Amino acid sequence: MTEGRSITSPMAAEDGLLPRLREFGPLARLSDDQLVLLASRVEHRQFGAGQKLAERGGRDGKQLFLLKGMVELLAGGGQKTLVDAHSPEAAAPIARLQPRLYDVIAAAPCEIVSVEGRMLTQLLQEAPLARPDGGSHEVAVMDEDREHALLMSFYSELRANQVTVPSLPDVAWKICRVVDDDNSSPEAVIQAISADPAIAAKLIRACNSPLYRGFSEVTSVRGAVLRLGMPTTRQLVTVFAMREVSTAQPPALKSAMEQLWRHSREVAALCWVLADQIAGLNPEEAMLAGLLHDIGSVPVLVHSERHANLCKEESLLAKVVRELRGDVGASVLESWSFPSAFVESARHAEDWQFECREESPQLVDVVIVAQMHSMIGSHQGAQLPPFTEVPAYRRLGALGLNASKSLQLLTEARARVEDVQQLLSIR
């Protein structure tokens, strides 16, 4: 971390910093004695605009809390997110995952406190909880305290590289490399696909599905590749590989993985239909972005098996997954060398207030709007903001898309949505 100016002593921290620290979500659960101890050991620093607070890829083990001002989180693909000290995002540590996924830069003069992650995890695990009779007792795992303790435990394990990131299946990796090579011929792609009979069969069935069906039936990999073209072939092979990633997980997680696949498949189908109405966007790419938007849930669910109590409580597990899946998903797609547009879509898929800086509609806009449509009518629908308050929706609105028109579009395109769902169901 870039050296900022130290502005407190331990005594000053105890006198003036203590009330401010209690405003942060995790720290509010500490006892008075714990908070005094923490305040005496934090680093309290001030940074000028443009100074770097933390390096992307760093493993310093520190949790950063923003007291005043504004910081910019700069991801590897150039995506920028602003966090203001008064925003809800600042109620928790900023750029928590390690190795860090962002450069953290002061967008304006700011103050932060830096807390040793291991110490904070221990304090949260030992924090007392109020009892109904007014007394207190020490427990490590209950309700929100348990959630925060589990999150901090996940962060520690991520720092130690104990969370396993799934690998992109070999056939998808090879085919993507061949297709991306400008010197590759269709013959090279055909040969790479033919080396995996399961993928080859799925591609032929996809080519004969309602979405891509021609005047005659295709019976060979060669015919499928020539009809679909190289870009679509690449997208579909990756789509089929994603099914393999989700089904190759522990049996105990079968139900959660199936539910995740069904949701991702629905969002992917909606993305295809929406993108098909937008000039400049590729429906197959949008479909893949929708299918991948929740990929970060996979390693989190797999790793949750190490926490027996977490697996038994669906509501708590869901909270942990929601908290981590965006940044973990972005990390997974970066490790798979996916373009920044896909990484951005995974990171912000449920960030309703995210606003892309590009002038034209992007994949992330389509994924966010598709997500919202998938949640309408479900128990999650009540949690959605009005569509007109969502930047991604307004950006698509510049194309004449509004609430009534988009619902009408998706209703009229129900048959096409079902066609895409059928394609994604190919086994």
Tab-separated table of C-alpha atoms in Angstrom:
chain	number	residue	atom	x	y	z
A	1	MET	CA	0.000	0.000	0.000
A	2	THR	CA	1.262	3.485	-0.838
A	3	GLU	CA	2.347	5.343	2.273
A	4	GLY	CA	-0.295	7.845	3.317
A	5	ARG	CA	0.066	10.272	6.167
A	6	SER	CA	-0.541	8.783	9.612
A	7	ILE	CA	-3.012	11.022	11.444
A	8	THR	CA	-3.704	9.289	14.749
A	9	SER	CA	-1.914	7.893	17.766
A	10	PRO	CA	-3.304	4.900	19.712
A	11	MET	CA	-4.825	7.200	22.356
A	12	ALA	CA	-6.376	9.458	19.732
A	13	ALA	CA	-7.767	6.390	18.000
A	14	GLU	CA	-9.467	5.292	21.214
A	15	ASP	CA	-10.939	8.746	21.878
A	16	GLY	CA	-11.985	9.901	18.403
A	17	LEU	CA	-11.931	6.859	16.117
A	18	LEU	CA	-13.985	4.474	18.247
A	19	PRO	CA	-17.478	5.893	17.468
A	20	ARG	CA	-16.718	5.960	13.741
A	21	LEU	CA	-15.499	2.356	13.725
A	22	ARG	CA	-18.751	1.190	15.289
A	23	GLU	CA	-20.609	2.445	12.177
A	24	PHE	CA	-19.054	-0.295	10.048
A	25	GLY	CA	-21.173	-3.445	9.778
A	26	PRO	CA	-18.689	-6.106	10.955
A	27	LEU	CA	-17.116	-3.889	13.646
A	28	ALA	CA	-20.471	-2.939	15.193
A	29	ARG	CA	-20.712	-6.490	16.522
A	30	LEU	CA	-17.598	-6.210	18.673
A	31	SER	CA	-17.838	-5.571	22.407
A	32	ASP	CA	-16.630	-2.236	23.800
A	33	ASP	CA	-13.424	-3.850	25.058
A	34	GLN	CA	-12.795	-5.533	21.699
A	35	LEU	CA	-13.400	-2.298	19.818
A	36	VAL	CA	-11.009	-0.386	22.076
A	37	LEU	CA	-8.378	-3.070	21.469
A	38	LEU	CA	-8.975	-2.932	17.722
A	39	ALA	CA	-8.859	0.882	17.619
A	40	SER	CA	-5.519	0.867	19.370
A	41	ARG	CA	-4.010	-1.403	16.724
A	42	VAL	CA	-5.408	-0.092	13.433
A	43	GLU	CA	-3.462	2.029	10.978
A	44	HIS	CA	-5.310	5.299	10.404
A	45	ARG	CA	-4.032	7.092	7.303
A	46	GLN	CA	-4.880	9.965	5.002
A	47	PHE	CA	-4.333	9.910	1.226
A	48	GLY	CA	-4.359	12.627	-1.385
A	49	ALA	CA	-6.268	12.358	-4.655
A	50	GLY	CA	-4.492	10.019	-7.081
A	51	GLN	CA	-2.510	8.124	-4.428
A	52	LYS	CA	-2.715	4.333	-4.534
A	53	LEU	CA	-3.962	2.670	-1.355
A	54	ALA	CA	-3.533	-0.941	-2.439
A	55	GLU	CA	-2.139	-2.899	-5.396
A	56	ARG	CA	-4.069	-5.340	-7.543
A	57	GLY	CA	-2.705	-8.818	-6.842
A	58	GLY	CA	-1.438	-7.784	-3.405
A	59	ARG	CA	-1.578	-10.135	-0.406
A	60	ASP	CA	-1.046	-7.831	2.549
A	61	GLY	CA	-3.699	-9.501	4.713
A	62	LYS	CA	-5.281	-6.136	5.591
A	63	GLN	CA	-8.950	-5.133	5.547
A	64	LEU	CA	-9.484	-1.498	4.504
A	65	PHE	CA	-12.335	0.630	5.868
A	66	LEU	CA	-13.103	3.963	4.197
A	67	LEU	CA	-13.688	6.708	6.796
A	68	LYS	CA	-13.879	9.788	4.569
A	69	GLY	CA	-13.697	10.705	0.899
A	70	MET	CA	-13.924	8.486	-2.168
A	71	VAL	CA	-11.847	5.704	-3.712
A	72	GLU	CA	-11.754	4.125	-7.148
A	73	LEU	CA	-11.511	0.354	-7.604
A	74	LEU	CA	-9.678	-0.356	-10.857
A	75	ALA	CA	-9.966	-3.919	-12.183
A	76	GLY	CA	-7.534	-5.628	-14.531
A	77	GLY	CA	-9.693	-5.065	-17.599
A	78	GLY	CA	-9.855	-1.315	-16.929
A	79	GLN	CA	-13.314	-1.327	-15.306
A	80	LYS	CA	-13.680	1.338	-12.628
A	81	THR	CA	-15.994	1.446	-9.631
A	82	LEU	CA	-16.302	4.450	-7.313
A	83	VAL	CA	-16.988	3.946	-3.606
A	84	ASP	CA	-17.985	6.944	-1.486
A	85	ALA	CA	-17.529	6.874	2.288
A	86	HIS	CA	-21.250	7.574	2.729
A	87	SER	CA	-22.429	4.828	0.357
A	88	PRO	CA	-23.773	1.427	1.515
A	89	GLU	CA	-20.763	-0.247	-0.134
A	90	ALA	CA	-18.479	1.511	2.360
A	91	ALA	CA	-20.209	-0.108	5.341
A	92	ALA	CA	-18.016	-3.165	4.720
A	93	PRO	CA	-14.295	-3.423	3.974
A	94	ILE	CA	-13.380	-2.312	0.444
A	95	ALA	CA	-11.593	-4.652	-2.012
A	96	ARG	CA	-11.777	-7.487	0.506
A	97	LEU	CA	-10.732	-10.513	-1.537
A	98	GLN	CA	-7.039	-11.400	-1.669
A	99	PRO	CA	-5.007	-11.569	-3.758
A	100	ARG	CA	-6.671	-8.229	-4.407
A	101	LEU	CA	-8.766	-7.991	-7.561
A	102	TYR	CA	-8.424	-4.192	-7.783
A	103	ASP	CA	-6.000	-1.318	-7.575
A	104	VAL	CA	-7.472	0.951	-4.898
A	105	ILE	CA	-6.855	4.613	-5.740
A	106	ALA	CA	-7.965	7.750	-3.906
A	107	ALA	CA	-10.462	9.470	-6.228
A	108	ALA	CA	-10.489	12.405	-3.796
A	109	PRO	CA	-8.699	13.112	-0.520
A	110	CYS	CA	-9.661	10.272	1.794
A	111	GLU	CA	-9.017	8.600	5.123
A	112	ILE	CA	-8.894	4.882	5.733
A	113	VAL	CA	-8.247	2.526	8.591
A	114	SER	CA	-6.347	-0.664	7.889
A	115	VAL	CA	-7.048	-3.697	10.070
A	116	GLU	CA	-5.081	-6.943	10.212
A	117	GLY	CA	-7.448	-9.529	8.718
A	118	ARG	CA	-6.532	-12.405	11.025
A	119	MET	CA	-7.020	-10.296	14.122
A	120	LEU	CA	-10.420	-9.105	12.898
A	121	THR	CA	-11.529	-12.668	12.129
A	122	GLN	CA	-10.562	-13.789	15.627
A	123	LEU	CA	-12.366	-10.854	17.259
A	124	LEU	CA	-15.545	-11.537	15.263
A	125	GLN	CA	-15.481	-15.200	16.232
A	126	GLU	CA	-15.149	-14.238	19.907
A	127	ALA	CA	-17.677	-11.389	19.819
A	128	PRO	CA	-20.465	-11.661	22.444
A	129	LEU	CA	-24.101	-11.615	21.385
A	130	ALA	CA	-27.004	-10.115	23.321
A	131	ARG	CA	-29.359	-12.660	24.877
A	132	PRO	CA	-33.123	-12.127	25.249
A	133	ASP	CA	-32.713	-11.870	29.047
A	134	GLY	CA	-30.275	-8.998	28.665
A	135	GLY	CA	-27.185	-11.094	29.404
A	136	SER	CA	-24.535	-12.187	26.936
A	137	HIS	CA	-22.581	-15.276	26.027
A	138	GLU	CA	-19.813	-15.975	23.583
A	139	VAL	CA	-20.704	-17.923	20.469
A	140	ALA	CA	-18.839	-18.207	17.211
A	141	VAL	CA	-21.734	-18.718	14.865
A	142	MET	CA	-25.179	-17.089	15.118
A	143	ASP	CA	-27.195	-15.109	12.590
A	144	GLU	CA	-25.382	-12.065	11.192
A	145	ASP	CA	-22.301	-12.587	13.374
A	146	ARG	CA	-21.951	-16.080	12.025
A	147	GLU	CA	-22.350	-14.766	8.481
A	148	HIS	CA	-19.578	-12.215	8.972
A	149	ALA	CA	-17.335	-14.759	10.679
A	150	LEU	CA	-17.819	-17.151	7.760
A	151	LEU	CA	-17.126	-14.415	5.235
A	152	MET	CA	-13.926	-13.456	7.030
A	153	SER	CA	-12.965	-17.131	7.108
A	154	PHE	CA	-13.530	-17.347	3.347
A	155	TYR	CA	-11.393	-14.248	2.846
A	156	SER	CA	-8.571	-15.811	4.865
A	157	GLU	CA	-8.798	-19.008	2.828
A	158	LEU	CA	-8.841	-17.067	-0.430
A	159	ARG	CA	-5.676	-15.271	0.678
A	160	ALA	CA	-4.062	-18.642	1.304
A	161	ASN	CA	-5.200	-19.948	-2.123
A	162	GLN	CA	-7.308	-22.618	-0.392
A	163	VAL	CA	-10.379	-21.982	-2.559
A	164	THR	CA	-10.115	-24.062	-5.730
A	165	VAL	CA	-10.985	-22.266	-8.950
A	166	PRO	CA	-12.570	-24.648	-11.486
A	167	SER	CA	-10.663	-25.336	-14.662
A	168	LEU	CA	-12.084	-24.702	-18.104
A	169	PRO	CA	-12.451	-28.168	-19.704
A	170	ASP	CA	-9.567	-29.025	-22.008
A	171	VAL	CA	-11.637	-29.311	-25.181
A	172	ALA	CA	-13.143	-25.832	-24.708
A	173	TRP	CA	-9.714	-24.369	-23.978
A	174	LYS	CA	-8.174	-25.958	-27.084
A	175	ILE	CA	-11.017	-24.977	-29.390
A	176	CYS	CA	-11.047	-21.382	-28.120
A	177	ARG	CA	-7.322	-21.127	-28.791
A	178	VAL	CA	-7.709	-22.540	-32.291
A	179	VAL	CA	-10.630	-20.262	-33.186
A	180	ASP	CA	-8.859	-17.189	-31.786
A	181	ASP	CA	-5.793	-17.900	-33.911
A	182	ASP	CA	-6.152	-15.900	-37.134
A	183	ASN	CA	-4.058	-18.505	-38.954
A	184	SER	CA	-6.394	-21.388	-38.035
A	185	SER	CA	-8.500	-23.033	-40.702
A	186	PRO	CA	-11.968	-24.605	-40.308
A	187	GLU	CA	-10.194	-27.959	-40.639
A	188	ALA	CA	-8.197	-27.275	-37.463
A	189	VAL	CA	-11.391	-26.428	-35.551
A	190	ILE	CA	-13.165	-29.516	-36.903
A	191	GLN	CA	-10.245	-31.699	-35.846
A	192	ALA	CA	-10.180	-30.197	-32.319
A	193	ILE	CA	-13.933	-30.740	-31.838
A	194	SER	CA	-13.866	-34.264	-33.282
A	195	ALA	CA	-11.312	-35.221	-30.643
A	196	ASP	CA	-14.111	-35.006	-28.039
A	197	PRO	CA	-17.054	-37.186	-29.187
A	198	ALA	CA	-19.415	-35.807	-26.503
A	199	ILE	CA	-18.872	-32.177	-27.518
A	200	ALA	CA	-19.039	-33.139	-31.205
A	201	ALA	CA	-22.435	-34.823	-30.717
A	202	LYS	CA	-23.788	-31.831	-28.775
A	203	LEU	CA	-22.649	-29.409	-31.476
A	204	ILE	CA	-24.406	-31.431	-34.183
A	205	ARG	CA	-27.607	-31.576	-32.116
A	206	ALA	CA	-27.347	-27.814	-31.532
A	207	CYS	CA	-26.969	-27.183	-35.251
A	208	ASN	CA	-30.199	-29.116	-35.860
A	209	SER	CA	-32.078	-27.361	-33.039
A	210	PRO	CA	-34.836	-24.804	-33.827
A	211	LEU	CA	-32.401	-21.961	-33.182
A	212	TYR	CA	-29.987	-22.897	-35.994
A	213	ARG	CA	-31.925	-25.405	-38.092
A	214	GLY	CA	-31.458	-25.112	-41.859
A	215	PHE	CA	-33.214	-26.676	-44.849
A	216	SER	CA	-31.393	-29.965	-44.382
A	217	GLU	CA	-30.214	-31.930	-41.361
A	218	VAL	CA	-26.535	-31.760	-40.437
A	219	THR	CA	-24.904	-35.103	-39.605
A	220	SER	CA	-21.207	-34.217	-39.243
A	221	VAL	CA	-18.955	-31.904	-37.282
A	222	ARG	CA	-17.786	-30.408	-40.563
A	223	GLY	CA	-21.340	-29.563	-41.575
A	224	ALA	CA	-22.062	-28.058	-38.148
A	225	VAL	CA	-18.975	-25.831	-38.140
A	226	LEU	CA	-19.610	-24.627	-41.686
A	227	ARG	CA	-23.247	-23.805	-40.934
A	228	LEU	CA	-22.616	-22.137	-37.571
A	229	GLY	CA	-19.405	-20.312	-38.418
A	230	MET	CA	-16.298	-20.050	-36.252
A	231	PRO	CA	-17.496	-17.451	-33.661
A	232	THR	CA	-20.786	-19.256	-32.926
A	233	THR	CA	-18.998	-22.600	-32.768
A	234	ARG	CA	-16.621	-21.162	-30.188
A	235	GLN	CA	-19.459	-19.807	-28.047
A	236	LEU	CA	-21.471	-23.037	-28.182
A	237	VAL	CA	-18.521	-25.256	-27.292
A	238	THR	CA	-17.887	-23.082	-24.226
A	239	VAL	CA	-21.606	-23.243	-23.350
A	240	PHE	CA	-21.537	-27.045	-23.392
A	241	ALA	CA	-18.324	-27.042	-21.345
A	242	MET	CA	-20.028	-24.955	-18.649
A	243	ARG	CA	-22.538	-27.730	-18.086
A	244	GLU	CA	-19.596	-30.048	-17.454
A	245	VAL	CA	-18.159	-27.637	-14.861
A	246	SER	CA	-21.397	-27.606	-12.871
A	247	THR	CA	-22.087	-31.362	-13.052
A	248	ALA	CA	-18.530	-32.356	-12.093
A	249	GLN	CA	-19.062	-31.152	-8.518
A	250	PRO	CA	-19.527	-33.136	-5.274
A	251	PRO	CA	-22.819	-35.123	-5.049
A	252	ALA	CA	-23.763	-33.288	-1.820
A	253	LEU	CA	-24.063	-30.084	-3.840
A	254	LYS	CA	-26.145	-31.611	-6.653
A	255	SER	CA	-29.356	-29.773	-5.707
A	256	ALA	CA	-27.644	-26.379	-5.352
A	257	MET	CA	-25.757	-26.851	-8.625
A	258	GLU	CA	-28.915	-27.862	-10.490
A	259	GLN	CA	-30.725	-24.803	-9.181
A	260	LEU	CA	-27.760	-22.627	-10.201
A	261	TRP	CA	-27.744	-24.151	-13.702
A	262	ARG	CA	-31.493	-23.616	-14.156
A	263	HIS	CA	-31.200	-19.954	-13.163
A	264	SER	CA	-28.124	-19.386	-15.355
A	265	ARG	CA	-29.850	-21.094	-18.274
A	266	GLU	CA	-32.914	-18.847	-17.929
A	267	VAL	CA	-30.805	-15.680	-17.750
A	268	ALA	CA	-28.771	-16.874	-20.747
A	269	ALA	CA	-31.937	-17.394	-22.811
A	270	LEU	CA	-33.237	-13.926	-21.910
A	271	CYS	CA	-29.844	-12.437	-22.796
A	272	TRP	CA	-29.992	-14.067	-26.245
A	273	VAL	CA	-33.437	-12.611	-26.974
A	274	LEU	CA	-32.573	-9.121	-25.694
A	275	ALA	CA	-29.230	-8.955	-27.513
A	276	ASP	CA	-30.896	-10.055	-30.745
A	277	GLN	CA	-32.766	-6.713	-30.676
A	278	ILE	CA	-29.651	-4.588	-30.128
A	279	ALA	CA	-27.358	-3.604	-32.972
A	280	GLY	CA	-23.724	-4.302	-32.275
A	281	LEU	CA	-24.284	-7.138	-29.793
A	282	ASN	CA	-23.834	-10.820	-30.625
A	283	PRO	CA	-26.695	-12.999	-29.268
A	284	GLU	CA	-24.407	-16.003	-28.785
A	285	GLU	CA	-21.939	-13.905	-26.778
A	286	ALA	CA	-24.795	-12.500	-24.712
A	287	MET	CA	-26.095	-16.028	-24.105
A	288	LEU	CA	-22.658	-17.124	-22.898
A	289	ALA	CA	-22.321	-14.031	-20.678
A	290	GLY	CA	-25.690	-14.885	-19.125
A	291	LEU	CA	-24.638	-18.476	-18.595
A	292	LEU	CA	-21.390	-17.370	-16.932
A	293	HIS	CA	-22.771	-14.531	-14.812
A	294	ASP	CA	-22.999	-16.785	-11.722
A	295	ILE	CA	-19.846	-18.847	-12.306
A	296	GLY	CA	-18.389	-17.442	-9.070
A	297	SER	CA	-21.022	-19.391	-7.121
A	298	VAL	CA	-19.427	-22.697	-8.148
A	299	PRO	CA	-16.132	-22.452	-6.209
A	300	VAL	CA	-17.931	-20.822	-3.259
A	301	LEU	CA	-20.452	-23.687	-3.079
A	302	VAL	CA	-17.711	-26.297	-3.430
A	303	HIS	CA	-15.612	-24.670	-0.729
A	304	SER	CA	-18.621	-24.381	1.586
A	305	GLU	CA	-18.371	-28.145	2.141
A	306	ARG	CA	-15.488	-27.380	4.478
A	307	HIS	CA	-17.962	-25.539	6.714
A	308	ALA	CA	-20.445	-28.200	7.858
A	309	ASN	CA	-22.842	-25.787	9.568
A	310	LEU	CA	-22.921	-23.540	6.525
A	311	CYS	CA	-24.063	-26.332	4.205
A	312	LYS	CA	-26.932	-27.184	6.550
A	313	GLU	CA	-28.447	-23.685	6.503
A	314	GLU	CA	-29.607	-22.655	3.050
A	315	SER	CA	-30.375	-19.023	3.953
A	316	LEU	CA	-26.928	-18.432	5.426
A	317	LEU	CA	-25.208	-20.187	2.516
A	318	ALA	CA	-27.214	-18.025	0.085
A	319	LYS	CA	-25.995	-14.854	1.837
A	320	VAL	CA	-22.371	-15.960	1.644
A	321	VAL	CA	-22.734	-16.864	-2.037
A	322	ARG	CA	-24.345	-13.484	-2.852
A	323	GLU	CA	-21.546	-11.645	-1.076
A	324	LEU	CA	-18.708	-13.461	-2.821
A	325	ARG	CA	-19.884	-14.628	-6.241
A	326	GLY	CA	-19.318	-11.379	-8.146
A	327	ASP	CA	-15.653	-10.910	-7.316
A	328	VAL	CA	-14.908	-14.644	-7.304
A	329	GLY	CA	-16.638	-15.002	-10.685
A	330	ALA	CA	-14.581	-12.171	-12.123
A	331	SER	CA	-11.447	-13.884	-10.816
A	332	VAL	CA	-12.476	-17.209	-12.406
A	333	LEU	CA	-13.109	-15.651	-15.824
A	334	GLU	CA	-9.846	-13.716	-15.674
A	335	SER	CA	-8.024	-16.975	-14.932
A	336	TRP	CA	-9.758	-18.478	-17.981
A	337	SER	CA	-8.581	-15.518	-20.116
A	338	PHE	CA	-12.109	-14.374	-20.994
A	339	PRO	CA	-12.491	-10.875	-22.483
A	340	SER	CA	-13.089	-8.008	-20.068
A	341	ALA	CA	-16.760	-7.689	-21.139
A	342	PHE	CA	-17.492	-11.142	-19.677
A	343	VAL	CA	-15.502	-10.379	-16.523
A	344	GLU	CA	-17.461	-7.150	-16.065
A	345	SER	CA	-20.765	-8.986	-16.551
A	346	ALA	CA	-19.940	-11.522	-13.826
A	347	ARG	CA	-18.755	-8.843	-11.398
A	348	HIS	CA	-21.818	-6.586	-11.756
A	349	ALA	CA	-24.642	-8.989	-12.698
A	350	GLU	CA	-26.729	-8.012	-9.661
A	351	ASP	CA	-25.319	-4.546	-9.088
A	352	TRP	CA	-28.474	-2.684	-10.071
A	353	GLN	CA	-26.786	0.724	-9.796
A	354	PHE	CA	-23.768	-0.148	-11.939
A	355	GLU	CA	-23.350	2.134	-14.939
A	356	CYS	CA	-20.972	1.144	-17.723
A	357	ARG	CA	-18.775	3.952	-19.049
A	358	GLU	CA	-19.028	2.875	-22.671
A	359	GLU	CA	-21.490	4.899	-24.737
A	360	SER	CA	-23.054	1.941	-26.539
A	361	PRO	CA	-24.901	-0.922	-24.785
A	362	GLN	CA	-22.611	-3.649	-23.461
A	363	LEU	CA	-22.970	-7.272	-22.392
A	364	VAL	CA	-23.174	-6.232	-18.740
A	365	ASP	CA	-26.253	-4.094	-19.493
A	366	VAL	CA	-28.015	-7.031	-21.129
A	367	VAL	CA	-27.088	-9.407	-18.274
A	368	ILE	CA	-28.375	-6.985	-15.607
A	369	VAL	CA	-31.694	-6.465	-17.417
A	370	ALA	CA	-32.060	-10.200	-18.071
A	371	GLN	CA	-31.403	-10.851	-14.378
A	372	MET	CA	-34.165	-8.444	-13.411
A	373	HIS	CA	-36.630	-10.092	-15.790
A	374	SER	CA	-35.749	-13.531	-14.432
A	375	MET	CA	-36.542	-12.338	-10.897
A	376	ILE	CA	-39.929	-10.793	-11.743
A	377	GLY	CA	-42.705	-12.911	-10.315
A	378	SER	CA	-40.357	-14.787	-7.976
A	379	HIS	CA	-39.921	-14.271	-4.241
A	380	GLN	CA	-36.963	-12.030	-5.146
A	381	GLY	CA	-39.050	-9.683	-7.281
A	382	ALA	CA	-40.013	-7.491	-4.337
A	383	GLN	CA	-36.335	-6.671	-3.784
A	384	LEU	CA	-35.900	-5.126	-7.225
A	385	PRO	CA	-35.667	-1.362	-7.683
A	386	PRO	CA	-37.964	0.300	-10.245
A	387	PHE	CA	-36.675	-0.461	-13.735
A	388	THR	CA	-36.434	3.258	-14.534
A	389	GLU	CA	-33.888	3.680	-11.711
A	390	VAL	CA	-31.507	1.056	-13.105
A	391	PRO	CA	-28.741	2.576	-15.306
A	392	ALA	CA	-28.452	-0.561	-17.474
A	393	TYR	CA	-32.153	-0.397	-18.253
A	394	ARG	CA	-31.955	3.287	-19.131
A	395	ARG	CA	-29.013	2.554	-21.437
A	396	LEU	CA	-31.079	-0.016	-23.318
A	397	GLY	CA	-33.966	2.464	-23.198
A	398	ALA	CA	-32.036	4.696	-25.573
A	399	LEU	CA	-32.931	2.048	-28.159
A	400	GLY	CA	-36.618	2.440	-27.446
A	401	LEU	CA	-36.740	-0.285	-24.796
A	402	ASN	CA	-38.970	0.561	-21.843
A	403	ALA	CA	-40.717	-1.476	-19.142
A	404	SER	CA	-43.843	-2.278	-21.163
A	405	LYS	CA	-41.957	-2.838	-24.402
A	406	SER	CA	-39.348	-5.138	-22.878
A	407	LEU	CA	-42.024	-7.236	-21.167
A	408	GLN	CA	-43.942	-7.343	-24.435
A	409	LEU	CA	-40.782	-8.299	-26.303
A	410	LEU	CA	-40.009	-11.175	-23.947
A	411	THR	CA	-43.629	-12.348	-23.996
A	412	GLU	CA	-43.719	-12.376	-27.774
A	413	ALA	CA	-40.307	-14.041	-27.865
A	414	ARG	CA	-41.331	-16.791	-25.421
A	415	ALA	CA	-41.008	-19.389	-28.150
A	416	ARG	CA	-37.502	-18.170	-28.928
A	417	VAL	CA	-36.620	-18.238	-25.212
A	418	GLU	CA	-37.804	-21.843	-25.123
A	419	ASP	CA	-35.659	-22.596	-28.189
A	420	VAL	CA	-32.598	-21.276	-26.379
A	421	GLN	CA	-33.542	-23.201	-23.234
A	422	GLN	CA	-33.775	-26.351	-25.357
A	423	LEU	CA	-30.343	-25.657	-26.804
A	424	LEU	CA	-28.875	-25.229	-23.310
A	425	SER	CA	-30.511	-28.472	-22.175
A	426	ILE	CA	-28.636	-30.605	-24.708
A	427	ARG	CA	-26.742	-33.386	-22.952
